[in-house]
Tab-separated table of C-alpha atoms and ligand atoms in Angstrom:
chain	number	residue	atom	x	y	z
A	1	MET	CA	-47.434	18.295	-19.657
A	2	THR	CA	-45.186	17.863	-22.734
A	3	THR	CA	-45.479	20.802	-25.164
A	4	THR	CA	-45.066	20.446	-28.927
A	5	THR	CA	-41.628	22.089	-28.677
A	6	GLN	CA	-40.531	19.355	-26.265
A	7	LEU	CA	-42.149	16.514	-28.174
A	8	PRO	CA	-39.981	14.843	-30.862
A	9	ALA	CA	-41.075	15.694	-34.393
A	10	ILE	CA	-41.452	11.988	-35.163
A	11	LEU	CA	-44.171	11.928	-32.485
A	12	GLY	CA	-45.924	15.017	-33.835
A	13	GLY	CA	-43.909	17.779	-32.134
A	14	GLU	CA	-42.236	20.772	-33.761
A	15	GLN	CA	-38.899	20.277	-35.540
A	16	ALA	CA	-35.816	21.255	-33.543
A	17	VAL	CA	-33.653	22.175	-36.546
A	18	THR	CA	-35.378	24.959	-38.446
A	19	LEU	CA	-32.475	27.119	-39.666
A	20	ASP	CA	-31.443	26.879	-43.290
A	21	GLN	CA	-28.332	24.664	-43.367
A	22	THR	CA	-27.270	25.058	-46.979
A	23	GLU	CA	-24.373	27.453	-46.380
A	24	ALA	CA	-23.494	26.092	-42.927
A	25	ILE	CA	-22.606	22.682	-44.309
A	26	ARG	CA	-21.502	23.529	-47.844
A	27	TRP	CA	-18.176	21.964	-48.839
A	28	PRO	CA	-15.919	22.597	-50.660
A	29	LEU	CA	-15.881	26.385	-50.365
A	30	ILE	CA	-14.927	27.802	-53.754
A	31	ASP	CA	-14.450	31.542	-54.229
A	32	SER	CA	-13.014	33.963	-56.781
A	33	GLN	CA	-9.466	33.297	-55.527
A	34	ASP	CA	-9.854	29.628	-56.471
A	35	GLU	CA	-11.404	30.535	-59.810
A	36	GLN	CA	-8.525	32.878	-60.601
A	37	ALA	CA	-5.924	30.270	-59.646
A	38	VAL	CA	-7.438	27.707	-62.002
A	39	LEU	CA	-7.982	30.263	-64.758
A	40	ASP	CA	-4.339	31.344	-64.575
A	41	VAL	CA	-3.234	27.789	-65.338
A	42	LEU	CA	-5.911	27.317	-67.970
A	43	ARG	CA	-4.864	30.481	-69.779
A	44	SER	CA	-1.160	29.646	-69.544
A	45	GLY	CA	-1.738	26.797	-71.980
A	46	ASN	CA	0.461	24.498	-69.845
A	47	LEU	CA	-2.318	22.088	-69.016
A	48	SER	CA	-0.164	19.065	-68.454
A	49	LEU	CA	3.144	20.279	-67.006
A	50	HIS	CA	3.169	23.496	-65.019
A	51	PRO	CA	5.275	24.816	-62.103
A	52	ILE	CA	2.163	25.088	-59.893
A	53	VAL	CA	2.521	21.342	-59.250
A	54	GLU	CA	5.931	21.848	-57.679
A	55	GLU	CA	4.567	24.762	-55.691
A	56	LEU	CA	1.987	22.443	-54.152
A	57	GLU	CA	4.680	19.876	-53.388
A	58	ASN	CA	6.800	22.535	-51.666
A	59	LYS	CA	3.869	23.669	-49.562
A	60	TYR	CA	3.184	20.128	-48.342
A	61	LYS	CA	6.873	19.429	-47.714
A	62	GLU	CA	7.002	22.526	-45.560
A	63	ARG	CA	3.766	21.764	-43.717
A	64	THR	CA	4.782	18.184	-42.936
A	65	GLN	CA	8.537	18.842	-42.519
A	66	ARG	CA	9.417	16.211	-45.137
A	67	GLN	CA	12.315	16.094	-47.603
A	68	PHE	CA	10.446	14.817	-50.656
A	69	ALA	CA	6.964	15.185	-52.108
A	70	LEU	CA	5.329	13.777	-55.211
A	71	THR	CA	1.858	14.847	-56.298
A	72	HIS	CA	-0.417	12.238	-57.855
A	73	ASN	CA	-3.606	12.185	-59.884
A	74	ASN	CA	-5.399	10.842	-56.806
A	75	GLY	CA	-4.738	9.480	-53.344
A	76	THR	CA	-5.258	5.881	-54.436
A	77	SER	CA	-2.372	6.005	-56.913
A	78	ALA	CA	-0.206	7.742	-54.304
A	79	ILE	CA	-0.901	4.832	-51.923
A	80	LEU	CA	-0.054	2.277	-54.602
A	81	ALA	CA	3.164	4.157	-55.348
A	82	GLY	CA	3.947	4.378	-51.639
A	83	LEU	CA	3.512	0.636	-51.061
A	84	HIS	CA	5.630	-0.101	-54.124
A	85	ALA	CA	8.282	2.358	-52.945
A	86	ILE	CA	8.605	0.842	-49.464
A	87	GLY	CA	9.131	-2.500	-51.149
A	88	VAL	CA	5.928	-4.506	-50.639
A	89	GLN	CA	6.498	-7.706	-52.633
A	90	PRO	CA	4.470	-10.824	-53.482
A	91	PHE	CA	3.412	-12.720	-50.333
A	92	ASP	CA	4.400	-9.871	-48.003
A	93	GLU	CA	1.766	-9.297	-45.349
A	94	VAL	CA	0.578	-5.762	-44.715
A	95	ILE	CA	-1.436	-5.011	-41.583
A	96	VAL	CA	-4.409	-2.791	-42.373
A	97	PRO	CA	-7.650	-1.545	-40.804
A	98	SER	CA	-10.986	-2.853	-42.068
A	99	ALA	CA	-13.079	0.273	-41.397
A	100	THR	CA	-11.626	2.611	-43.974
A	101	TRP	CA	-12.088	3.625	-47.576
A	102	TRP	CA	-10.961	0.770	-49.841
A	103	SER	CA	-8.030	2.772	-51.208
A	104	SER	CA	-6.118	2.275	-47.958
A	105	VAL	CA	-6.091	-1.472	-48.604
A	106	MET	CA	-6.781	-2.552	-52.193
A	107	PRO	CA	-3.486	-1.222	-53.647
A	108	VAL	CA	-1.687	-3.779	-51.435
A	109	LEU	CA	-3.029	-6.432	-53.825
A	110	HIS	CA	-1.409	-4.764	-56.806
A	111	CYS	CA	1.986	-5.189	-55.151
A	112	GLY	CA	1.189	-8.886	-54.628
A	113	GLY	CA	0.801	-8.236	-50.898
A	114	VAL	CA	-1.588	-9.918	-48.483
A	115	PRO	CA	-3.747	-7.546	-46.423
A	116	VAL	CA	-4.048	-8.710	-42.810
A	117	PHE	CA	-6.846	-6.917	-41.005
A	118	ALA	CA	-6.401	-5.753	-37.430
A	119	GLU	CA	-8.902	-4.320	-34.950
A	120	LEU	CA	-9.494	-0.635	-34.373
A	121	GLU	CA	-9.090	0.740	-30.856
A	122	PRO	CA	-12.156	2.546	-29.545
A	123	GLU	CA	-10.639	5.880	-28.437
A	124	CYS	CA	-9.177	7.279	-31.663
A	125	LEU	CA	-10.518	4.713	-34.156
A	126	GLY	CA	-6.965	3.945	-35.283
A	127	LEU	CA	-5.350	0.507	-35.518
A	128	ASP	CA	-5.293	-1.169	-32.119
A	129	PRO	CA	-1.575	-1.483	-31.289
A	130	GLU	CA	-2.102	-4.675	-29.279
A	131	ASP	CA	-3.956	-6.394	-32.095
A	132	VAL	CA	-1.374	-5.171	-34.608
A	133	GLU	CA	1.351	-6.825	-32.554
A	134	ARG	CA	-0.668	-10.049	-32.340
A	135	LYS	CA	-1.025	-10.118	-36.141
A	136	ILE	CA	2.690	-9.762	-36.907
A	137	THR	CA	4.312	-12.831	-38.490
A	138	GLU	CA	7.673	-13.355	-40.160
A	139	LYS	CA	6.027	-12.315	-43.428
A	140	THR	CA	4.817	-8.943	-42.196
A	141	LYS	CA	6.384	-6.107	-44.138
A	142	ALA	CA	4.353	-2.998	-43.362
A	143	ILE	CA	1.460	-1.371	-41.526
A	144	VAL	CA	-1.053	0.981	-43.163
A	145	VAL	CA	-2.077	3.535	-40.543
A	146	VAL	CA	-5.231	5.555	-41.289
A	147	HIS	CA	-6.153	8.620	-39.238
A	148	LEU	CA	-9.860	7.938	-39.567
A	149	PHE	CA	-12.171	10.935	-39.968
A	150	GLY	CA	-9.290	13.269	-38.993
A	151	MET	CA	-8.369	11.790	-35.590
A	152	PRO	CA	-4.676	10.892	-35.347
A	153	SER	CA	-4.016	7.223	-34.580
A	154	LYS	CA	-1.880	6.193	-31.590
A	155	MET	CA	1.405	6.949	-33.294
A	156	ASP	CA	3.722	6.486	-30.285
A	157	GLU	CA	2.616	2.897	-29.874
A	158	LEU	CA	2.378	2.084	-33.593
A	159	THR	CA	5.760	3.628	-34.377
A	160	SER	CA	7.474	1.719	-31.611
A	161	ILE	CA	5.913	-1.588	-32.766
A	162	ALA	CA	7.084	-0.878	-36.315
A	163	LYS	CA	10.615	-0.138	-35.064
A	164	LYS	CA	10.714	-3.206	-32.843
A	165	HIS	CA	9.681	-5.550	-35.689
A	166	ASN	CA	11.468	-3.690	-38.470
A	167	LEU	CA	8.259	-2.853	-40.327
A	168	LYS	CA	7.516	0.054	-42.629
A	169	ILE	CA	4.621	2.411	-42.028
A	170	LEU	CA	2.478	3.784	-44.811
A	171	GLU	CA	0.604	6.662	-43.225
A	172	ASP	CA	-2.714	7.292	-44.960
A	173	ALA	CA	-3.389	10.850	-43.842
A	174	SER	CA	-6.152	11.453	-46.385
A	175	HIS	CA	-8.632	12.518	-43.684
A	176	ALA	CA	-6.217	14.452	-41.540
A	177	HIS	CA	-4.759	17.431	-43.424
A	178	GLY	CA	-3.561	19.867	-40.771
A	179	ALA	CA	-3.806	17.538	-37.741
A	180	MET	CA	-0.976	17.343	-35.183
A	181	TYR	CA	0.198	14.560	-32.899
A	182	LYS	CA	2.352	15.532	-29.925
A	183	GLY	CA	3.830	18.532	-31.673
A	184	LYS	CA	4.471	16.801	-35.002
A	185	PRO	CA	2.360	17.232	-38.115
A	186	ILE	CA	0.322	14.314	-39.365
A	187	GLY	CA	1.950	13.331	-42.632
A	188	SER	CA	5.376	13.200	-40.972
A	189	PHE	CA	5.041	9.749	-39.361
A	190	GLY	CA	5.189	7.273	-42.237
A	191	ASP	CA	8.161	5.888	-44.124
A	192	VAL	CA	5.751	7.089	-46.763
A	193	SER	CA	2.786	9.359	-46.020
A	194	VAL	CA	-0.098	10.095	-48.339
A	195	PHE	CA	-2.877	12.667	-48.495
A	196	SER	CA	-5.850	12.458	-50.836
A	197	MET	CA	-7.028	15.776	-52.257
A	198	GLN	CA	-10.273	14.416	-53.685
A	199	GLY	CA	-13.093	16.944	-53.810
A	200	ASN	CA	-14.501	16.408	-50.280
A	201	LYS	CA	-11.187	16.487	-48.496
A	202	LEU	CA	-9.933	19.297	-46.269
A	203	CYS	CA	-7.641	20.430	-49.087
A	204	PRO	CA	-9.715	19.614	-52.156
A	205	SER	CA	-8.168	19.728	-55.607
A	206	GLY	CA	-10.993	17.940	-57.416
A	207	GLU	CA	-8.965	14.790	-57.877
A	208	GLY	CA	-5.439	14.614	-56.541
A	209	GLY	CA	-3.086	13.175	-53.990
A	210	ILE	CA	0.406	13.648	-52.611
A	211	LEU	CA	3.088	11.291	-51.375
A	212	LEU	CA	5.701	12.449	-48.838
A	213	CYS	CA	8.870	10.809	-47.557
A	214	ASP	CA	12.437	11.548	-46.408
A	215	ASP	CA	14.315	8.925	-48.381
A	216	GLN	CA	15.526	9.718	-51.870
A	217	GLU	CA	15.396	6.074	-52.985
A	218	VAL	CA	11.807	5.733	-51.826
A	219	TRP	CA	10.916	8.919	-53.681
A	220	GLU	CA	12.706	7.766	-56.836
A	221	SER	CA	10.864	4.428	-56.730
A	222	ALA	CA	7.576	6.307	-56.716
A	223	VAL	CA	8.826	8.560	-59.522
A	224	ARG	CA	9.817	5.506	-61.574
A	225	LEU	CA	6.407	3.941	-61.170
A	226	GLY	CA	4.228	6.788	-62.344
A	227	HIS	CA	6.205	9.906	-63.301
A	228	TYR	CA	8.378	9.067	-66.316
A	229	GLU	CA	8.653	12.789	-67.114
A	230	ARG	CA	10.791	13.385	-64.019
A	231	LEU	CA	13.232	10.543	-64.597
A	232	LEU	CA	15.521	12.352	-67.023
A	233	ASN	CA	16.326	14.962	-64.402
A	234	LEU	CA	17.562	12.404	-61.870
A	235	GLU	CA	21.258	11.802	-61.275
A	236	SER	CA	20.881	8.125	-60.461
A	237	ASN	CA	20.571	5.241	-62.928
A	238	ASN	CA	16.828	5.707	-62.770
A	239	LYS	CA	17.217	8.291	-65.513
A	240	TYR	CA	17.779	5.450	-67.988
A	241	PHE	CA	14.130	4.452	-67.557
A	242	ALA	CA	12.885	7.806	-68.817
A	243	ALA	CA	11.602	6.428	-72.109
A	244	THR	CA	9.241	3.980	-70.419
A	245	GLY	CA	8.963	4.559	-66.692
A	246	PHE	CA	7.605	1.506	-64.909
A	247	GLY	CA	4.233	1.521	-66.564
A	248	PHE	CA	1.897	4.000	-64.884
A	249	LYS	CA	1.126	7.651	-65.441
A	250	PHE	CA	0.173	9.174	-62.139
A	251	ARG	CA	0.950	12.873	-62.445
A	252	MET	CA	-1.453	15.482	-61.156
A	253	ALA	CA	-3.307	17.838	-63.508
A	254	PRO	CA	-1.977	21.402	-62.993
A	255	MET	CA	-5.495	22.878	-62.812
A	256	ALA	CA	-6.192	20.563	-59.879
A	257	ALA	CA	-2.876	21.546	-58.275
A	258	ALA	CA	-3.779	25.226	-58.691
A	259	LEU	CA	-7.017	24.666	-56.796
A	260	ALA	CA	-5.162	22.818	-54.035
A	261	VAL	CA	-2.581	25.622	-53.687
A	262	SER	CA	-5.389	28.127	-53.357
A	263	GLN	CA	-7.302	25.927	-50.886
A	264	VAL	CA	-4.342	25.074	-48.681
A	265	ALA	CA	-3.731	28.786	-48.108
A	266	ARG	CA	-7.097	28.927	-46.278
A	267	MET	CA	-7.044	25.414	-44.822
A	268	ASP	CA	-5.862	26.166	-41.281
A	269	GLU	CA	-8.408	28.914	-40.842
A	270	ARG	CA	-11.176	26.659	-42.156
A	271	ASN	CA	-10.047	23.710	-40.041
A	272	THR	CA	-10.178	25.985	-36.991
A	273	LYS	CA	-13.776	26.930	-37.747
A	274	ARG	CA	-14.779	23.271	-38.153
A	275	ASN	CA	-12.998	22.428	-34.904
A	276	GLU	CA	-14.699	25.227	-32.985
A	277	ASN	CA	-18.092	24.104	-34.234
A	278	CYS	CA	-17.619	20.373	-33.771
A	279	ILE	CA	-16.061	20.803	-30.322
A	280	TYR	CA	-18.885	23.147	-29.259
A	281	LEU	CA	-21.519	20.577	-30.258
A	282	SER	CA	-19.427	17.687	-28.918
A	283	ASN	CA	-19.408	19.205	-25.438
A	284	LYS	CA	-23.199	19.443	-25.511
A	285	LEU	CA	-23.615	15.900	-26.841
A	286	GLU	CA	-21.173	14.455	-24.292
A	287	ALA	CA	-23.457	15.839	-21.568
A	288	LEU	CA	-26.261	13.763	-23.148
A	289	GLY	CA	-24.208	10.565	-23.030
A	290	ILE	CA	-23.022	10.595	-26.657
A	291	GLU	CA	-19.311	9.870	-27.179
A	292	THR	CA	-17.760	12.369	-29.568
A	293	PHE	CA	-14.069	11.518	-30.071
A	294	LEU	CA	-12.670	14.742	-28.674
A	295	ALA	CA	-8.918	14.711	-29.206
A	296	PRO	CA	-6.716	13.507	-26.339
A	297	LYS	CA	-4.252	15.899	-24.720
A	298	ASP	CA	-1.291	16.746	-27.009
A	299	VAL	CA	-3.299	15.906	-30.130
A	300	THR	CA	-5.019	18.320	-32.493
A	301	ARG	CA	-7.525	16.438	-34.530
A	302	VAL	CA	-9.326	17.833	-37.565
A	303	TYR	CA	-12.874	17.127	-38.639
A	304	PHE	CA	-12.822	15.710	-42.133
A	305	GLU	CA	-15.963	14.033	-40.862
A	306	PHE	CA	-17.810	14.380	-37.578
A	307	LEU	CA	-18.789	10.965	-36.263
A	308	VAL	CA	-20.158	10.261	-32.825
A	309	ARG	CA	-20.741	7.013	-30.978
A	310	TYR	CA	-24.092	6.079	-29.527
A	311	ASP	CA	-24.521	3.152	-27.172
A	312	GLU	CA	-28.016	1.835	-27.783
A	313	SER	CA	-27.800	-0.492	-24.800
A	314	ILE	CA	-28.117	2.550	-22.504
A	315	THR	CA	-31.429	3.836	-23.869
A	316	GLY	CA	-32.775	0.729	-25.595
A	317	LEU	CA	-33.477	2.836	-28.706
A	318	PRO	CA	-31.820	1.191	-31.744
A	319	ILE	CA	-29.331	3.436	-33.529
A	320	ASN	CA	-31.210	3.414	-36.841
A	321	ASP	CA	-34.405	4.531	-35.100
A	322	LEU	CA	-32.476	7.264	-33.316
A	323	ALA	CA	-31.158	8.404	-36.707
A	324	LYS	CA	-34.681	8.423	-38.159
A	325	ALA	CA	-36.035	10.449	-35.253
A	326	LEU	CA	-33.161	12.943	-35.599
A	327	GLN	CA	-33.802	13.220	-39.331
A	328	ALA	CA	-37.450	13.979	-38.547
A	329	GLU	CA	-36.118	16.856	-36.413
A	330	GLY	CA	-34.461	18.257	-39.539
A	331	ALA	CA	-30.946	17.146	-38.554
A	332	HIS	CA	-28.616	15.742	-41.206
A	333	VAL	CA	-27.726	12.607	-39.312
A	334	ALA	CA	-27.076	9.247	-40.910
A	335	ALA	CA	-25.300	6.001	-40.320
A	336	PRO	CA	-23.177	5.630	-43.467
A	337	ARG	CA	-20.186	3.935	-41.889
A	338	TYR	CA	-17.560	2.342	-44.063
A	339	PRO	CA	-18.619	-1.160	-45.143
A	340	LEU	CA	-16.031	-3.308	-43.363
A	341	LEU	CA	-13.514	-4.444	-45.941
A	342	HIS	CA	-12.847	-7.889	-44.488
A	343	GLN	CA	-16.557	-8.675	-45.009
A	344	GLN	CA	-16.605	-7.718	-48.685
A	345	PRO	CA	-16.909	-10.378	-51.428
A	346	VAL	CA	-13.500	-9.519	-52.820
A	347	PHE	CA	-12.041	-10.966	-49.608
A	348	THR	CA	-14.649	-13.489	-48.458
A	349	HIS	CA	-14.854	-15.109	-51.911
A	350	ASN	CA	-11.126	-15.216	-52.536
A	351	VAL	CA	-11.173	-12.826	-55.454
A	352	TRP	CA	-8.355	-10.919	-53.779
A	353	SER	CA	-5.703	-13.580	-54.473
A	354	LYS	CA	-6.537	-13.444	-58.179
A	355	ILE	CA	-6.178	-9.668	-58.205
A	356	ALA	CA	-2.878	-10.086	-56.357
A	357	ARG	CA	-1.893	-12.938	-58.716
A	358	LEU	CA	-0.844	-15.036	-55.768
A	359	PRO	CA	-1.008	-18.768	-56.430
A	360	ALA	CA	-1.434	-20.985	-53.382
A	361	THR	CA	1.834	-22.736	-52.550
A	362	GLU	CA	2.820	-25.070	-49.760
A	363	ASP	CA	4.669	-22.269	-47.977
A	364	ASN	CA	1.960	-19.742	-48.741
A	365	PRO	CA	-1.497	-21.281	-48.567
A	366	ILE	CA	-4.287	-18.889	-49.510
A	367	HIS	CA	-5.100	-16.550	-46.654
A	368	LEU	CA	-8.803	-16.950	-45.820
A	369	TYR	CA	-10.906	-14.042	-44.610
A	370	ASP	CA	-13.679	-14.597	-42.105
A	371	PRO	CA	-16.446	-11.974	-42.028
A	372	THR	CA	-16.998	-12.710	-38.320
A	373	ASP	CA	-13.415	-11.653	-37.511
A	374	LEU	CA	-12.747	-8.310	-35.822
A	375	PRO	CA	-15.660	-8.280	-33.365
A	376	ASN	CA	-14.573	-4.987	-31.766
A	377	THR	CA	-14.342	-3.184	-35.100
A	378	THR	CA	-17.715	-4.588	-36.165
A	379	LEU	CA	-19.418	-3.529	-32.947
A	380	GLY	CA	-17.721	-0.119	-32.885
A	381	ASN	CA	-18.488	0.590	-36.525
A	382	GLY	CA	-22.180	-0.179	-35.988
A	383	SER	CA	-22.446	2.387	-33.206
A	384	LEU	CA	-21.335	5.395	-35.266
A	385	LEU	CA	-23.543	8.219	-36.438
A	386	LYS	CA	-22.386	10.823	-38.917
A	387	LEU	CA	-23.221	14.496	-38.503
A	388	PRO	CA	-22.227	17.364	-40.779
A	389	ALA	CA	-18.767	18.755	-39.952
A	390	PHE	CA	-20.308	22.261	-39.912
A	391	PRO	CA	-17.625	24.117	-41.926
A	392	SER	CA	-19.472	27.453	-41.701
A	393	ALA	CA	-22.189	26.987	-39.049
A	394	ASN	CA	-22.907	29.348	-36.187
A	395	SER	CA	-23.854	28.398	-32.654
A	396	ASP	CA	-27.600	28.845	-33.267
A	397	LEU	CA	-27.626	25.909	-35.644
A	398	LEU	CA	-25.431	23.831	-33.320
A	399	ASP	CA	-27.807	24.553	-30.428
A	400	GLN	CA	-30.671	23.326	-32.575
A	401	TYR	CA	-28.797	20.064	-33.265
A	402	SER	CA	-28.147	19.645	-29.574
A	403	ASN	CA	-31.857	20.250	-28.838
A	404	ALA	CA	-32.784	17.624	-31.413
A	405	PHE	CA	-30.662	15.015	-29.618
A	406	GLU	CA	-31.890	16.101	-26.201
A	407	LYS	CA	-35.545	15.892	-27.189
A	408	VAL	CA	-35.285	12.514	-28.929
A	409	LEU	CA	-33.194	10.936	-26.169
A	410	ALA	CA	-35.588	12.192	-23.493
A	411	HIS	CA	-38.355	10.293	-25.299
A	412	SER	CA	-36.310	7.276	-26.302
A	413	ASN	CA	-38.931	4.847	-24.959
A	414	ASP	CA	-41.640	6.341	-27.153
A	415	ILE	CA	-39.751	6.625	-30.451
A	416	PRO	CA	-41.192	4.128	-32.948
A	417	ARG	CA	-39.055	1.062	-33.595
A	418	THR	CA	-38.498	-0.097	-37.149
A	419	ASP	CA	-39.581	-3.610	-37.730
A	420	LYS	CA	-36.324	-5.645	-38.021
A	421	ALA	CA	-37.625	-7.374	-41.179
A	422	GLU	CA	-38.415	-3.970	-42.685
A	423	SER	CA	-34.981	-2.523	-41.878
A	424	SER	CA	-33.165	-5.488	-43.440
A	425	ALA	CA	-35.402	-5.631	-46.529
B	1	LIG	C1	-8.799	7.021	-46.030
B	1	LIG	C2	-8.691	7.256	-47.503
B	1	LIG	N1	-7.572	6.858	-48.137
B	1	LIG	C3	-7.413	7.039	-49.445
B	1	LIG	C4	-8.381	7.643	-50.209
B	1	LIG	C5	-8.194	7.695	-51.686
B	1	LIG	O1	-8.086	8.905	-52.197
B	1	LIG	P1	-8.597	9.283	-53.666
B	1	LIG	O2	-10.085	9.298	-53.621
B	1	LIG	O3	-7.988	10.623	-53.843
B	1	LIG	O4	-8.066	8.282	-54.608
B	1	LIG	C6	-9.556	8.082	-49.588
B	1	LIG	C7	-10.643	8.743	-50.279
B	1	LIG	O5	-11.036	9.265	-51.061
B	1	LIG	C8	-9.727	7.881	-48.201
B	1	LIG	O6	-10.842	8.268	-47.581
């Protein structure tokens, strides 16, 4: 006989997740050290220009083994500066993923570039190297690689494709602070690499971002675009642009930089705790048939977000009904995947070419976007469930999450199905 502890809560059983989760999933973690760091800048009176910004740049240069760093007011502006600095020009094609935050892609338009979407591969959720190669044309200039949710993309393959076709890589490492790929830090793979430090990120500054590279000209191009205040100190002719820059003001607020410096000092320790927790639960969920994106050998992923893949064809229980049943257990589980960019009105209704100011010409007819493109990405994206990344959880809570899955999956035939019309209303 099924007892109420074995029966899913959605069917009248007891909840599996009963522990208070507030502290276990709280992020960001702000303590007196952070408060002091910000107060020190505040009290210095140097609210706009302060050496703490350079300190943050030095820390990231060291961590990623790069020659140059340039902090930004957010990751989006760092990506725009990066694309500009690697020379993306009108009509250049840039290969990008569709399942990502829009900032990985939309800045391409402001360089006059044409985003060309490629499939994700299913193991690491990075760009699929084979599809990337298929999408290369004589107009391709660059690839935007995103390490989605903190899992490094297949950099060996992507780097060798870029070399073979003479393409630049912009590495969007916003989700992957502290990750490693075959002994090299994430953030060291792009001609330009960028981290966002927005408030949810693994090194949160509130709002902020950083651009990294090894080429002085690339760095100076980014300086010219958004950091007029640094131009006078350059030795090159770029110093003559100091009175105007190239039209943007992208510098990072020192109070935000102070928070990031304080946070990065604890980041490895905090990443380790997330990893221990997510890997512990992953091993339990794998035993239940849930795919959890454990890192391949030689790769250390981080858990900016903890997403798992559920194949509803195995149990017959639709993913949204699974999520509802898990929520009834008290688990924070949802299906908020990224809306696929190639299906958004800005692309399907040709708004993008107006943003990019690209007139249709005989040589360059308007690139049309088809929302039914990228079947693998669409299918894969629809099978993801998001769990908390458990920054401070202990194993009791993780065991309760695992019990919630076990209980619901054991009763998958009995879990109520949402009426399709209701779910799409
Ligand atoms: C993958 C990715 N790239 C870029 C960004 C942009 O960063 P920001 O929000 O700091 O502008 C974000 C998110 O915030 C992101 O998730």
